[in-house]
């Protein structure tokens, strides 16, 4: 069993319009709404890959639409409530050229009570379902306490979970001190925290600051895993064209499944590349086709080298 | 007392962003939500002008945010429920140049039951509050029966109300046969239904098809009223710069107040120009400042001529 925590879930709304012209009014021809937020995407991919998973998070008013979408896709979840309105992301897609322009709301501002509610939800769930892996994933809501993610990592450790954190900026920097088992920044996020885009050098710095394993996602150039004395690089022979949104979440899903099932190193990373690439071929985040994962898995190119640090 | 009916209310959402670039993702810095929809704007203006008004409409899930905004602004209302999610309009305003780009959802698709619900709500309210004027205003929801507005006009007539309709395209064309007391197309809407933008000629055609009085709004060029034998033109000496959204609704509010209070012709139209212009000076639709209305009212320029038809 894997549990994912999404502190700041979203309702991902897509508007189909004929053509976008700045400064004008547009009639929206079609509105689609799906559950969004990185931890929910991770849970979606794990569900699609036949793994047992439970998604946790806090949503504002209107969050029923998120719960309905998760239920329709067979994704087990337990969502708590936070004051304010559910966070939305609005992506406007022009039917002419398919160009997508996104507007991402910050989400409801947390009070101290929201942090208490999420900690209680996570504690209760970990006690009940005893997962092997806890994934904490996604953007941090406005007003979340600075130790908010660290407190969740500590709860996971206290319940014997392997803890994966996918966060950025201050949230990533702040969680390193409590020693998460694996962090997965992308190369931009890596540079923001340690000042270098080189994945091996940067990962070593994150490990010095407390992370155990580090996986850096480098877009079409694949993934780099750094742990004790080993740096593994994995990629596909050719870059895929498609929808990169959610590719990182699919990688995290594979890492969670691999750690829950005892894989490490080369095996772990090759799966993550295959799941991530399969997600690129889907029109929306949080979904993969297991047959595509299997086909891509056979093509993954791997190199391993000694790592310092 | 005046009752307004909004078949398709909206939650008007404004996103503040730094600068909009098509094809990119944007962090929304601030989200504002206010009640929208033409009949709700009419009720807002009437409330601001100290008139007794009750706003009716049907909203989907999430419509509580509309009710909360109306309550906060002191606007009496009674909103029924329709299946689906509340209609939203999203306006993205770039903080650099203030450019506003709007995306308007169509709203939840009506079933036959929704039409029944709105008719019952209107019948119950007219019986209870006995208004002098009924205003039916705004866009028509997807799936509303073709006789939907005509049925509401008939309910108003049966309760002895003067009935004003502000609608466009098929909805305006379809309602003429039941003889509304006043219709208020703008000059674009006029052209869509009768094929001419000339307000006097076009209004005469709407009267031939069943409307009693016709007021055509012509943007900064003011308003034209046509009824038995008389065409009145009213405008300000100089065009105002500001927010034209809701200017037509403020004109309808003045027409409703004037008909409820026994004004006609020149008096009626001069008020409508003043209320409409005062609305242009407010940053959001559905609000006017009574002191500004009074000041502008004194400057309105009027001409009257005999009209044929």
Coordinates of C-alpha atoms in Angstrom, one line a residue, chain A:
Chain A
X1 CA 0.0 0.0 0.0
X2 CA 1.1 3.5 -0.9
X3 CA -0.4 6.7 0.6
X4 CA 0.0 10.1 -1.2
X5 CA -0.5 13.4 0.4
X6 CA -1.4 16.5 -1.7
X7 CA -1.5 19.6 0.6
X8 CA -2.9 21.8 -2.2
X9 CA -5.1 19.8 -4.6
X10 CA -6.7 21.5 -7.6
X11 CA -9.7 21.2 -9.8
X12 CA -8.0 21.3 -13.3
X13 CA -10.5 23.1 -15.6
X14 CA -10.0 23.1 -19.4
X15 CA -11.8 25.6 -21.6
X16 CA -12.1 24.9 -25.3
X17 CA -12.3 28.1 -27.3
X18 CA -12.1 28.9 -31.0
X19 CA -9.2 31.2 -30.9
X20 CA -7.7 33.3 -28.1
X21 CA -7.3 37.0 -28.6
X22 CA -5.9 39.1 -25.7
X23 CA -8.1 41.9 -24.6
X24 CA -11.3 40.2 -26.0
X25 CA -14.2 38.2 -24.7
X26 CA -14.5 34.5 -25.6
X27 CA -17.3 32.1 -25.6
X28 CA -16.2 28.9 -23.9
X29 CA -17.5 26.0 -26.1
X30 CA -16.7 23.2 -23.6
X31 CA -15.7 22.9 -20.0
X32 CA -13.9 19.9 -18.7
X33 CA -13.1 19.4 -15.0
X34 CA -10.7 16.8 -13.6
X35 CA -8.9 16.3 -10.3
X36 CA -5.5 17.8 -10.3
X37 CA -2.5 18.3 -8.0
X38 CA 0.7 16.3 -8.0
X39 CA -0.1 13.8 -5.3
X40 CA -3.5 13.0 -6.9
X41 CA -1.7 12.5 -10.2
X42 CA 0.7 10.1 -8.5
X43 CA -2.3 8.2 -7.1
X44 CA -4.0 8.1 -10.5
X45 CA -0.9 6.6 -12.2
X46 CA -0.5 4.0 -9.4
X47 CA -4.2 3.1 -9.7
X48 CA -3.8 2.7 -13.5
X49 CA -0.7 0.4 -12.8
X50 CA -2.8 -1.8 -10.5
X51 CA -1.1 -0.7 -7.3
X52 CA -3.0 -0.2 -4.0
X53 CA -3.0 3.5 -3.2
X54 CA -4.9 6.0 -1.0
X55 CA -4.8 9.7 -1.8
X56 CA -5.1 12.3 1.0
X57 CA -5.4 16.1 0.8
X58 CA -7.4 19.1 1.9
X59 CA -9.8 20.9 -0.4
X60 CA -11.9 24.1 -0.1
X61 CA -15.6 24.6 -0.9
X62 CA -16.4 23.0 -4.3
X63 CA -13.9 20.2 -3.7
X64 CA -16.7 17.7 -4.2
X65 CA -15.9 17.9 -7.9
X66 CA -12.4 16.6 -7.2
X67 CA -13.8 13.7 -5.1
X68 CA -16.3 12.8 -7.8
X69 CA -13.6 12.7 -10.5
X70 CA -11.3 10.5 -8.3
X71 CA -14.2 8.2 -7.5
X72 CA -15.1 7.9 -11.2
X73 CA -11.5 6.9 -12.0
X74 CA -11.4 4.3 -9.1
X75 CA -8.8 6.2 -7.1
X76 CA -9.2 5.7 -3.4
X77 CA -9.1 9.0 -1.5
X78 CA -9.9 10.8 1.7
X79 CA -10.1 14.5 1.4
X80 CA -10.4 16.9 4.4
X81 CA -11.8 20.4 4.3
X82 CA -10.1 23.7 4.5
X83 CA -11.8 27.2 4.6
X84 CA -12.1 29.0 1.4
X85 CA -12.8 27.9 -2.2
X86 CA -11.2 24.9 -3.9
X87 CA -8.1 25.8 -5.9
X88 CA -8.6 25.9 -9.7
X89 CA -6.3 25.8 -12.6
X90 CA -7.8 27.1 -15.8
X91 CA -6.2 26.0 -19.1
X92 CA -7.6 27.7 -22.2
X93 CA -7.0 25.5 -25.3
X94 CA -7.6 27.1 -28.7
X95 CA -9.1 24.7 -31.1
X96 CA -7.2 26.2 -34.1
X97 CA -3.6 25.5 -33.1
X98 CA -4.1 23.6 -29.8
X99 CA -2.1 26.3 -28.0
X100 CA -2.7 26.0 -24.2
X101 CA -2.5 29.0 -21.9
X102 CA -2.8 28.2 -18.1
X103 CA -3.8 30.3 -15.1
X104 CA -3.1 28.6 -11.8
X105 CA -4.8 29.9 -8.6
X106 CA -2.7 29.9 -5.5
X107 CA -5.4 28.1 -3.5
X108 CA -7.1 28.9 -0.2
X109 CA -4.9 30.4 2.5
X110 CA -4.3 28.0 5.3
X111 CA -4.9 28.7 9.0
X112 CA -3.1 26.8 11.8
X113 CA -6.2 24.7 12.0
X114 CA -5.8 23.4 8.4
X115 CA -2.3 22.2 9.2
X116 CA -3.7 20.3 12.3
X117 CA -6.5 18.8 10.1
X118 CA -4.0 17.5 7.5
X119 CA -1.7 16.1 10.2
X120 CA -4.6 14.3 11.9
X121 CA -5.8 12.9 8.6
X122 CA -2.4 11.6 7.7
X123 CA -1.8 10.1 11.2
X124 CA -5.2 8.4 11.2
X125 CA -4.7 7.0 7.7
X126 CA -1.2 5.7 8.2
X127 CA -2.3 4.0 11.4
X128 CA -5.2 2.3 9.6
X129 CA -3.7 1.2 6.3
X130 CA 0.0 0.8 7.3
X131 CA 1.5 1.8 4.0
X132 CA 5.1 0.9 3.0
X133 CA 5.6 4.3 1.3
X134 CA 4.3 7.8 1.9
X135 CA 4.5 10.3 -0.9
X136 CA 4.2 14.0 -0.2
X137 CA 3.8 15.9 -3.4
X138 CA 3.0 19.2 -4.9
X139 CA 2.8 22.9 -4.3
X140 CA 2.5 24.3 -0.8
X141 CA -0.7 26.3 0.0
X142 CA -0.4 30.0 1.0
X143 CA -0.1 30.2 4.8
X144 CA 1.1 26.6 5.4
X145 CA 3.5 26.6 8.3
X146 CA 7.2 26.5 7.3
X147 CA 7.6 23.2 9.0
X148 CA 4.4 21.8 7.5
X149 CA 6.0 19.3 5.2
X150 CA 8.7 18.3 7.8
X151 CA 5.9 17.4 10.2
X152 CA 4.3 15.1 7.6
X153 CA 7.6 13.4 6.9
X154 CA 8.1 12.9 10.6
X155 CA 4.6 11.3 10.9
X156 CA 5.6 8.9 8.0
X157 CA 8.9 8.0 9.6
X158 CA 7.1 7.3 13.0
X159 CA 4.8 4.9 11.1
X160 CA 7.7 3.1 9.5
X161 CA 7.1 4.4 6.0
X162 CA 9.7 5.1 3.3
X163 CA 9.0 8.8 2.6
X164 CA 9.2 10.4 -0.8
X165 CA 8.9 14.2 -1.2
X166 CA 8.3 16.0 -4.5
X167 CA 8.4 19.7 -3.7
X168 CA 10.2 22.9 -4.8
X169 CA 11.9 26.0 -3.5
X170 CA 11.6 26.7 0.2
X171 CA 9.4 23.7 0.7
X172 CA 12.1 21.4 -0.7
X173 CA 14.9 23.2 1.1
X174 CA 12.9 23.1 4.4
X175 CA 12.3 19.4 4.3
X176 CA 15.9 18.2 3.8
X177 CA 16.8 18.5 7.4
X178 CA 14.4 15.8 8.5
X179 CA 16.1 13.3 6.1
X180 CA 13.4 12.2 3.5
X181 CA 14.2 8.9 2.0
X182 CA 13.9 10.2 -1.6
X183 CA 13.4 13.7 -3.1
X184 CA 12.6 14.2 -6.8
X185 CA 13.3 17.8 -8.0
X186 CA 13.4 18.6 -11.7
X187 CA 16.6 20.3 -12.9
X188 CA 15.0 23.7 -12.7
X189 CA 13.9 23.1 -9.1
X190 CA 17.4 21.7 -8.3
X191 CA 19.0 24.8 -9.5
X192 CA 16.7 27.0 -7.4
X193 CA 17.8 25.2 -4.2
X194 CA 21.5 24.3 -4.8
X195 CA 22.5 26.7 -7.5
X196 CA 23.6 24.1 -10.2
X197 CA 21.6 22.4 -12.9
X198 CA 24.1 19.5 -13.1
X199 CA 22.1 16.6 -11.7
X200 CA 25.0 14.6 -10.1
X201 CA 26.6 17.7 -8.4
X202 CA 23.3 19.1 -7.4
X203 CA 22.0 15.8 -6.0
X204 CA 25.2 15.4 -3.9
X205 CA 24.4 18.8 -2.4
X206 CA 20.9 17.8 -1.5
X207 CA 22.3 14.6 0.1
X208 CA 24.8 16.6 2.1
X209 CA 21.8 18.6 3.5
X210 CA 19.9 15.5 4.6
X211 CA 18.1 13.7 1.7
X212 CA 19.0 10.0 1.3
X213 CA 18.3 9.2 -2.3
X214 CA 17.9 11.9 -4.9
X215 CA 16.2 11.5 -8.4
X216 CA 16.5 14.5 -10.7
X217 CA 14.1 14.7 -13.7
X218 CA 15.7 16.5 -16.7
X219 CA 12.7 16.6 -19.1
X220 CA 13.3 14.7 -22.3
X221 CA 16.9 13.9 -21.2
X222 CA 15.6 11.5 -18.6
X223 CA 16.2 10.8 -15.0
X224 CA 19.3 10.7 -12.8
X225 CA 19.4 8.8 -9.5
X226 CA 22.1 9.5 -6.9
X227 CA 22.5 7.5 -3.8
X228 CA 25.5 6.0 -1.8
X229 CA 28.4 6.0 -4.2
X230 CA 26.3 5.5 -7.4
X231 CA 24.9 7.8 -10.0
X232 CA 22.5 6.2 -12.5
X233 CA 21.2 7.9 -15.7
X234 CA 18.2 6.6 -17.5
X235 CA 16.4 7.9 -20.6
X236 CA 14.7 6.8 -23.8
X237 CA 16.7 6.6 -27.0
X238 CA 14.4 9.2 -28.6
X239 CA 12.5 12.1 -27.0
X240 CA 8.7 11.6 -27.1
X241 CA 6.3 14.4 -28.2
X242 CA 3.2 14.8 -26.1
X243 CA 1.9 16.2 -22.8
X244 CA 4.7 16.7 -20.3
X245 CA 2.4 17.8 -17.5
X246 CA 2.3 14.9 -15.1
X247 CA 5.5 13.2 -16.4
X248 CA 7.2 14.0 -13.1
X249 CA 4.3 12.6 -11.1
X250 CA 4.4 9.4 -13.1
X251 CA 8.1 9.1 -12.3
X252 CA 7.3 9.6 -8.6
X253 CA 4.6 6.9 -8.8
X254 CA 7.1 4.4 -10.3
X255 CA 9.6 5.3 -7.6
X256 CA 7.0 4.8 -4.9
X257 CA 5.9 1.4 -6.3
X258 CA 9.6 0.4 -6.7
X259 CA 10.5 1.3 -3.2
X260 CA 7.4 -0.5 -1.8
X261 CA 8.3 -3.6 -3.8
X262 CA 12.0 -3.6 -2.9
X263 CA 13.6 -2.4 -6.2
X264 CA 16.6 0.0 -6.2
X265 CA 19.2 1.6 -8.4
X266 CA 19.0 0.7 -12.1
X267 CA 15.7 -1.2 -11.9
X268 CA 14.0 1.5 -9.9
X269 CA 15.1 4.2 -12.3
X270 CA 14.4 2.4 -15.5
X271 CA 10.8 1.9 -14.3
X272 CA 10.5 5.6 -13.5
X273 CA 11.6 6.5 -17.1
X274 CA 9.1 4.1 -18.6
X275 CA 6.2 5.3 -16.5
X276 CA 7.1 8.9 -17.0
X277 CA 7.4 8.5 -20.8
X278 CA 4.0 6.6 -20.9
X279 CA 2.4 9.5 -19.2
X280 CA 3.7 11.9 -21.9
X281 CA 1.6 9.9 -24.4
X282 CA -1.6 10.5 -22.5
X283 CA -3.7 13.7 -23.1
X284 CA -4.1 14.4 -19.3
X285 CA -1.9 14.1 -16.3
X286 CA -2.3 11.2 -13.8
X287 CA -2.9 8.4 -16.3
X288 CA -0.7 5.8 -18.0
X289 CA -1.4 2.8 -20.2
X290 CA 0.3 -0.3 -18.6
X291 CA 0.9 -1.8 -22.1
X292 CA 2.7 1.3 -23.2
X293 CA 4.7 1.3 -20.0
X294 CA 5.8 -2.3 -20.7
X295 CA 6.8 -1.5 -24.3
X296 CA 8.8 1.6 -23.4
X297 CA 10.4 -0.2 -20.4
X298 CA 12.2 -2.5 -22.9
X299 CA 13.8 0.5 -24.7
X300 CA 15.2 2.4 -21.7
X301 CA 18.9 3.3 -22.0
X302 CA 20.9 3.1 -18.7
X303 CA 24.4 4.2 -17.6
X304 CA 25.8 4.0 -14.1
X305 CA 28.9 5.7 -12.8
X306 CA 30.5 6.2 -9.3
X307 CA 29.2 9.3 -7.5
X308 CA 31.0 11.4 -4.9
X309 CA 29.2 12.5 -1.8

